[in-house]
PDB file of C-alpha atoms and ligand atoms in Angstrom:
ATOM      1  CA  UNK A   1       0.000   0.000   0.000  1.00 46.00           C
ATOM      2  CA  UNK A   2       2.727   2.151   0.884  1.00 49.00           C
ATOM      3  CA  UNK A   3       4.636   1.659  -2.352  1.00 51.00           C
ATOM      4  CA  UNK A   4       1.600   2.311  -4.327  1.00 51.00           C
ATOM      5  CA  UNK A   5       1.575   6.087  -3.159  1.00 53.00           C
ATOM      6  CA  UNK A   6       5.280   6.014  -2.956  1.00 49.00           C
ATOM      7  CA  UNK A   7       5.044   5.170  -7.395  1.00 57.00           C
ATOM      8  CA  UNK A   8       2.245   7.516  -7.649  1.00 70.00           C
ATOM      9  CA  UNK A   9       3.780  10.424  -6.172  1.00 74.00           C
ATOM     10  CA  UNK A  10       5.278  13.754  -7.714  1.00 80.00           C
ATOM     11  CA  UNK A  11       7.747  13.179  -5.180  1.00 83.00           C
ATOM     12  CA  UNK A  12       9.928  10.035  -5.263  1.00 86.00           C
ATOM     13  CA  UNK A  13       9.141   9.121  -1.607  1.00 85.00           C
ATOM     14  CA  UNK A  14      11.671   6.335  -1.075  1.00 87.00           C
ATOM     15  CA  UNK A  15      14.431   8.486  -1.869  1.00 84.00           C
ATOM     16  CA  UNK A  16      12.934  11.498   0.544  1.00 84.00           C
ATOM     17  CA  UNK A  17      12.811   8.753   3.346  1.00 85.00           C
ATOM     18  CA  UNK A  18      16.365   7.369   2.715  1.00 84.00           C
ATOM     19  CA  UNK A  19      17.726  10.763   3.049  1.00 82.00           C
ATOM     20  CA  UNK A  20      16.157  11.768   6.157  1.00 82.00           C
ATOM     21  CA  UNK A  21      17.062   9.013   7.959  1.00 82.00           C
ATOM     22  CA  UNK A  22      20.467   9.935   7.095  1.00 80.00           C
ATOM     23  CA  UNK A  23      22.534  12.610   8.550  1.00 77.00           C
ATOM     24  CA  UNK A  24      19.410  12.715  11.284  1.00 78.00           C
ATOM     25  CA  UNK A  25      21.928  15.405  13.667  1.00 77.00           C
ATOM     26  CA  UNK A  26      21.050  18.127  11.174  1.00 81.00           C
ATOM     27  CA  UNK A  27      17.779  18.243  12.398  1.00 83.00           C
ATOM     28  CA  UNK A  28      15.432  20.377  10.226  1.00 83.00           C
ATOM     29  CA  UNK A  29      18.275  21.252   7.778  1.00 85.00           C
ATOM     30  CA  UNK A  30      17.267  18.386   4.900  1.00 83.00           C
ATOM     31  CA  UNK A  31      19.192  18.064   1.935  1.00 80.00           C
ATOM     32  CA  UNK A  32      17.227  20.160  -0.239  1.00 83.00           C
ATOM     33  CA  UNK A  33      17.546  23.295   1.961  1.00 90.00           C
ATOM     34  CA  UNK A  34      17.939  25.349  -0.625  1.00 90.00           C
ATOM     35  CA  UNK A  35      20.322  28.269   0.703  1.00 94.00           C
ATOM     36  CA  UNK A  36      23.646  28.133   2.011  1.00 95.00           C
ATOM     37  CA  UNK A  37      23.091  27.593   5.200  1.00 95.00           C
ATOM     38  CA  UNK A  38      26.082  29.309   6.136  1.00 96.00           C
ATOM     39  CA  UNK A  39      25.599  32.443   4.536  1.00 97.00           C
ATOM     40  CA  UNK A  40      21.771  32.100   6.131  1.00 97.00           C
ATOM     41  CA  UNK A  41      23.096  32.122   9.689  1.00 97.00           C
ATOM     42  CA  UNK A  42      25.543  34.713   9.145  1.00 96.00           C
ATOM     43  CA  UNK A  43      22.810  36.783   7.730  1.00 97.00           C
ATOM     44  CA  UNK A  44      20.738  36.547  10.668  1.00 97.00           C
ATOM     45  CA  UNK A  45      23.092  36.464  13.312  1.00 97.00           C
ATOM     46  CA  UNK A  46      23.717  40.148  11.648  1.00 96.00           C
ATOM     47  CA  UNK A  47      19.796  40.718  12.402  1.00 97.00           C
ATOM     48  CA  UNK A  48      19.867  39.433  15.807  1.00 97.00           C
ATOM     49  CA  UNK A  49      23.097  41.969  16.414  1.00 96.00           C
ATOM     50  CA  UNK A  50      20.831  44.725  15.582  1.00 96.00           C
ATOM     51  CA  UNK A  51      17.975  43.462  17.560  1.00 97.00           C
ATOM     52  CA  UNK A  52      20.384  42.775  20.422  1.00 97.00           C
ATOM     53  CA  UNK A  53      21.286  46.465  19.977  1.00 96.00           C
ATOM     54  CA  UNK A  54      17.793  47.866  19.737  1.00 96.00           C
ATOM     55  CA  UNK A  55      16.674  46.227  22.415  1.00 97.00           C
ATOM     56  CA  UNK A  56      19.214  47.711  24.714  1.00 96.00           C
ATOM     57  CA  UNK A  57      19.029  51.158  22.944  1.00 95.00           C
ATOM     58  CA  UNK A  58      15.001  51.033  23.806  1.00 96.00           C
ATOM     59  CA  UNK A  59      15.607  50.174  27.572  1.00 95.00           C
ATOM     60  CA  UNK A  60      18.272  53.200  27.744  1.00 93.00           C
ATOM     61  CA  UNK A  61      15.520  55.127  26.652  1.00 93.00           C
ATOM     62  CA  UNK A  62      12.710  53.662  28.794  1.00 92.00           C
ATOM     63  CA  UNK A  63      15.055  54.161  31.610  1.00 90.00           C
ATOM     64  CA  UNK A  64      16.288  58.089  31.209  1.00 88.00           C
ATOM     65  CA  UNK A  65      12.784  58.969  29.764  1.00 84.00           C
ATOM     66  CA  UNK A  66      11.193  58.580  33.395  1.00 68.00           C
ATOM     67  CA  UNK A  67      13.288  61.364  35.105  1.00 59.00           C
ATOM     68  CA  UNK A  68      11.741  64.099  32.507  1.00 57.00           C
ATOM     69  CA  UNK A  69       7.779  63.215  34.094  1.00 57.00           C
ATOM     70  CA  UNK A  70       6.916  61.981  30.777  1.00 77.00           C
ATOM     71  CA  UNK A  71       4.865  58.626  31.241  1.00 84.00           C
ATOM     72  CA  UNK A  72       3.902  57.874  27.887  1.00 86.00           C
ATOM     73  CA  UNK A  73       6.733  57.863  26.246  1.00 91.00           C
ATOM     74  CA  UNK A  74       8.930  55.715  28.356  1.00 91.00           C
ATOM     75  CA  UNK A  75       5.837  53.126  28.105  1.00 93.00           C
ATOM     76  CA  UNK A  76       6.128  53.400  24.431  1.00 94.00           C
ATOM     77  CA  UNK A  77       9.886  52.213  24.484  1.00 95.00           C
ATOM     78  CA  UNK A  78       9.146  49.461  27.357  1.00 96.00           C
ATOM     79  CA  UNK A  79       6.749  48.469  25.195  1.00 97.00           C
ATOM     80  CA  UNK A  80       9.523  48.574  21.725  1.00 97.00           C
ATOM     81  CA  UNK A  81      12.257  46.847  23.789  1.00 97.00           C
ATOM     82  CA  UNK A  82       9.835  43.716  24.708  1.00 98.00           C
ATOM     83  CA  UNK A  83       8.918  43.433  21.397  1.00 98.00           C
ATOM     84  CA  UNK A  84      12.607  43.645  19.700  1.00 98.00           C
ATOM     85  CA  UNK A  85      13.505  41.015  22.762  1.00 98.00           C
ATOM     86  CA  UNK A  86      11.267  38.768  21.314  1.00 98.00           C
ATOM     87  CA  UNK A  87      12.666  39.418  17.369  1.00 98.00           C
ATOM     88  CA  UNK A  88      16.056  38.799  18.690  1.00 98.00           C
ATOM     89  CA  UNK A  89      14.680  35.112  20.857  1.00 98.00           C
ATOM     90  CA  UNK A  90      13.001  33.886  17.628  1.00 98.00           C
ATOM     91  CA  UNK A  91      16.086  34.695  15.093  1.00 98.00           C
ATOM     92  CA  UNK A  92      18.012  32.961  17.534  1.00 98.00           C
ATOM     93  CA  UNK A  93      15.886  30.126  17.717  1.00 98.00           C
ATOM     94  CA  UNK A  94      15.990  29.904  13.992  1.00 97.00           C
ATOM     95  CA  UNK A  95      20.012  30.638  13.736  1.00 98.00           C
ATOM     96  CA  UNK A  96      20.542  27.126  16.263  1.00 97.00           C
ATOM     97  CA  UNK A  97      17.470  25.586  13.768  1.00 96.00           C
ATOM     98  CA  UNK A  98      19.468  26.054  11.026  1.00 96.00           C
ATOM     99  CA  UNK A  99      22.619  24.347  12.570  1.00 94.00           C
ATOM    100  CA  UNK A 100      24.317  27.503  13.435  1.00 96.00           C
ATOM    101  CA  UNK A 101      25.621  29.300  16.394  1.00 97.00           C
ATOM    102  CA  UNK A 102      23.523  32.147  17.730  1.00 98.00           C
ATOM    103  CA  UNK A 103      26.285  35.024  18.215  1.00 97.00           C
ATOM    104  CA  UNK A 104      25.627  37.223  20.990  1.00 96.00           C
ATOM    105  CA  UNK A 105      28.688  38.437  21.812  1.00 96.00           C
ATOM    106  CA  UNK A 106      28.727  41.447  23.414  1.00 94.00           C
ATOM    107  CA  UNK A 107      32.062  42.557  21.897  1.00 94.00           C
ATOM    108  CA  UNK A 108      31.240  42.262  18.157  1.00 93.00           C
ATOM    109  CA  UNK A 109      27.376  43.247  18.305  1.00 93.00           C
ATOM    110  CA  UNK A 110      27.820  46.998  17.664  1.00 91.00           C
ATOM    111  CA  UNK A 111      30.353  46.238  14.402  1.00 91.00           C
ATOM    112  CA  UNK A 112      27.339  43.731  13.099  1.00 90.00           C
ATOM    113  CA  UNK A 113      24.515  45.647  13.468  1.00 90.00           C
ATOM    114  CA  UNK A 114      23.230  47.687  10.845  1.00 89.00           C
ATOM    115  CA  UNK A 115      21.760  49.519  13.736  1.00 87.00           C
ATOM    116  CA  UNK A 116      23.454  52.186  15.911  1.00 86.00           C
ATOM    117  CA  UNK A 117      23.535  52.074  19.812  1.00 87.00           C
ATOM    118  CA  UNK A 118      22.836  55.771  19.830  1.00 83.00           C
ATOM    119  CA  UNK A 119      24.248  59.183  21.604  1.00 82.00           C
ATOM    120  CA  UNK A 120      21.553  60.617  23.029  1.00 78.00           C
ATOM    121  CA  UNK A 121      21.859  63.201  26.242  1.00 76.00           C
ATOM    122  CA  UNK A 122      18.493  62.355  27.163  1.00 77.00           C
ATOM    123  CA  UNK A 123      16.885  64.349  25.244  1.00 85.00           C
ATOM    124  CA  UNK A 124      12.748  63.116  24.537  1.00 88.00           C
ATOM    125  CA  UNK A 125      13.059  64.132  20.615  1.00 89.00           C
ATOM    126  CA  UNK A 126      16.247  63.109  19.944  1.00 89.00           C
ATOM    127  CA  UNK A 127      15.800  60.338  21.433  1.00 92.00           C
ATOM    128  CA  UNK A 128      12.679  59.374  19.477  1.00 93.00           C
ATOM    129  CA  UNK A 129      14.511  60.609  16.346  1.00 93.00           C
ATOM    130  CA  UNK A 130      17.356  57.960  17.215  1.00 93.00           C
ATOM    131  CA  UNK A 131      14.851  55.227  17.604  1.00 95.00           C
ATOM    132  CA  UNK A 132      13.356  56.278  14.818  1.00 95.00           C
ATOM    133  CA  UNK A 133      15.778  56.261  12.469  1.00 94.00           C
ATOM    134  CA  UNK A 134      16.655  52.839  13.808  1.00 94.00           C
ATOM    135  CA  UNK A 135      13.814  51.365  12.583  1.00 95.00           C
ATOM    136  CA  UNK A 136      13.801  53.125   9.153  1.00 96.00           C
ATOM    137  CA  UNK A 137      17.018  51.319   8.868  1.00 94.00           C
ATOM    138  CA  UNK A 138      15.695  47.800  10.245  1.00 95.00           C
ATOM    139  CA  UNK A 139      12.712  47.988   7.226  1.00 96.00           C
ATOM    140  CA  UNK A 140      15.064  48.449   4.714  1.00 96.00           C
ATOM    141  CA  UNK A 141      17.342  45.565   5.674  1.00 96.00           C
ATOM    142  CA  UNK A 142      14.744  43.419   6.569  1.00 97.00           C
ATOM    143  CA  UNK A 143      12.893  43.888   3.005  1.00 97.00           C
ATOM    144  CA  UNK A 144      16.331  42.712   1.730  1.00 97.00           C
ATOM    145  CA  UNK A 145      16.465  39.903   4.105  1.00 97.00           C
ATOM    146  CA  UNK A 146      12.946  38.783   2.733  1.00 98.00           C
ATOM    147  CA  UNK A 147      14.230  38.900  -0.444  1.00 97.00           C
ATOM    148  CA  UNK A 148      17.333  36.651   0.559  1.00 97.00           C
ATOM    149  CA  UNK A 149      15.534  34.181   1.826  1.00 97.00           C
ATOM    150  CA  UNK A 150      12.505  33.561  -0.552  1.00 96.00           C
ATOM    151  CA  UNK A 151      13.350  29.832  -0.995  1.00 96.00           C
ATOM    152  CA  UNK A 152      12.986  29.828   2.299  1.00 97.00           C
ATOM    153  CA  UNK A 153       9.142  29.995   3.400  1.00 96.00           C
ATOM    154  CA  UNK A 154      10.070  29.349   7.386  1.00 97.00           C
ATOM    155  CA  UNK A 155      12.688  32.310   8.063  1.00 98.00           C
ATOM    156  CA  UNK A 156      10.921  34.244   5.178  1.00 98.00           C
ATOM    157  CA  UNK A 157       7.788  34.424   6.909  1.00 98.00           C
ATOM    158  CA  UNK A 158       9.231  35.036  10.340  1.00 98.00           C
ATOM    159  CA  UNK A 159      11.193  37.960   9.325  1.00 98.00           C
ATOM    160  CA  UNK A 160       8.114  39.238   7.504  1.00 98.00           C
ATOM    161  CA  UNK A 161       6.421  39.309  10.899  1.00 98.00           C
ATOM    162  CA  UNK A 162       9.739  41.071  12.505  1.00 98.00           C
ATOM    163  CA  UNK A 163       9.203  43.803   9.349  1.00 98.00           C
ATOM    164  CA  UNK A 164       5.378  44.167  10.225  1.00 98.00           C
ATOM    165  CA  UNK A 165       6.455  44.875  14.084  1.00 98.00           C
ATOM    166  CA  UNK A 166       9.103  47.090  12.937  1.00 98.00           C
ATOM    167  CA  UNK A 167       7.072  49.151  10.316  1.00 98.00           C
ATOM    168  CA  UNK A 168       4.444  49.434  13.356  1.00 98.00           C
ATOM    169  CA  UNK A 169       6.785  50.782  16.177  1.00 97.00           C
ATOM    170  CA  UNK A 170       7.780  52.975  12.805  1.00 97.00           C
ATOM    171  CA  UNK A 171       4.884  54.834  12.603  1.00 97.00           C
ATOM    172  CA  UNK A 172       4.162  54.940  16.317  1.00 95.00           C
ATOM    173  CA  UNK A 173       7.759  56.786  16.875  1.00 95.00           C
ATOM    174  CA  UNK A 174       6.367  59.018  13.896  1.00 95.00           C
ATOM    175  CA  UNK A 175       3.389  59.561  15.443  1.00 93.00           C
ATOM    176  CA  UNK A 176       5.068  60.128  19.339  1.00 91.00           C
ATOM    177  CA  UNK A 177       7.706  62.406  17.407  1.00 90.00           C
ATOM    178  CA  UNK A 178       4.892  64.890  16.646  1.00 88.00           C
ATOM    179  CA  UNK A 179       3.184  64.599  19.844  1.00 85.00           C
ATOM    180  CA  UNK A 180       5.921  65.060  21.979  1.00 83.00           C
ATOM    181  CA  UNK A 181       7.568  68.339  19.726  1.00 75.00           C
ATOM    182  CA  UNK A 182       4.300  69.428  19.918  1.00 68.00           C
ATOM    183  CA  UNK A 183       4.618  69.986  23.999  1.00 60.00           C
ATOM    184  CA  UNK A 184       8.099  70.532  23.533  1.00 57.00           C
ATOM    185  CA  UNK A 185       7.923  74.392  25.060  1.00 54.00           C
ATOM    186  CA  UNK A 186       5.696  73.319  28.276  1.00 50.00           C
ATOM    187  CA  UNK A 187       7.876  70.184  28.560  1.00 48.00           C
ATOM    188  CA  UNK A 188      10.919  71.508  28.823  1.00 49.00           C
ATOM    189  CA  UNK A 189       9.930  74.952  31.228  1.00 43.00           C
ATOM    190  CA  UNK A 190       9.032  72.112  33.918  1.00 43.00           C
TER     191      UNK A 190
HETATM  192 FE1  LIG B 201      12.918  44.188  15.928  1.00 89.13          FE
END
């Protein structure tokens, strides 16, 4: 019965079967993975640098934004960071999928990110500017990540959800930016 569907199949089943019982340690990476799965890792373990990085930018922020009395705005950036912390948990999860190592290295991160750590003197707009910016950045290498990885439906469609998050906290720092200049004068006479 079996070998009936086995013959009548697009796929030549036996063969599938014989290789994935082979080489069984690499997990989810079958032979047809169609990337190289080097290259893939490295890739993402590029992403996860700059989510690393975000995600430590955002807390700076949440943190320093409380002295200045402005509520809002530091919940806006606790709410960022917890949502970059979990971009950066599921590319790792997919990096050590993949057979690769996920790099978080605190001594390379800055150099891999495509993100910057920041410089702000706790200011409320430039701050928000920074952040920002940041994601501006993250949209356009993430679109180009999609592209990368189109033979890959798995990481393509979790990095579509990262660029979805990212193009949301986007327009919400857009949107904070315009509240927040707009009370700039009271703000700052405190
Ligand atoms: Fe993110």
């Amino acid at each position: 019965m079996m070998n009936t569907i086995a013959s009548d199949s697009v796929f030549d089943v036996e063969e599938i079967r014989r290789e994935a019982q082979s080489s069984i340690q690499q997990g989810a990476v079958t032979r047809d993975y169609p990337l190289d799965v080097k290259r893939a890792c490295q890739i993402l373990n590029e992403a996860l640098a700059s989510e690393i990085l975000c995600v430590l930018r955002y807390r700076h922020h949440q943190v320093i934004a409380k002295g200045i009395n402005f509520p809002q705005v530091a919940a806006e950036f606790k709410e960022h960071a917890e949502s970059e912390e979990s971009h950066m948990l599921e590319i790792a999860e997919r990096i050590s999928q993949l057979g690769g190592d996920p790099d978080m290295n605190p001594a390379t991160i800055a150099q891999r990110s495509a993100t910057e750590y920041g410089a702000t003197d706790g200011d409320l707009v430039s701050m928000i500017r920074e952040d920002l910016v940041s994601e501006r950045i993250a949209i356009e290498v993430y679109r180009q990540m999609i592209e990368w990885f189109s033979a890959d439906p798995t990481t393509r469609r979790m990095l579509e959800k990262i660029l979805a998050d990212e193009e949301d906290h986007a327009t919400d720092l857009a949107d904070l930016l315009e509240t927040v200049d707009q009370h700039k004068p009271s703000m700052f006479n405190q």
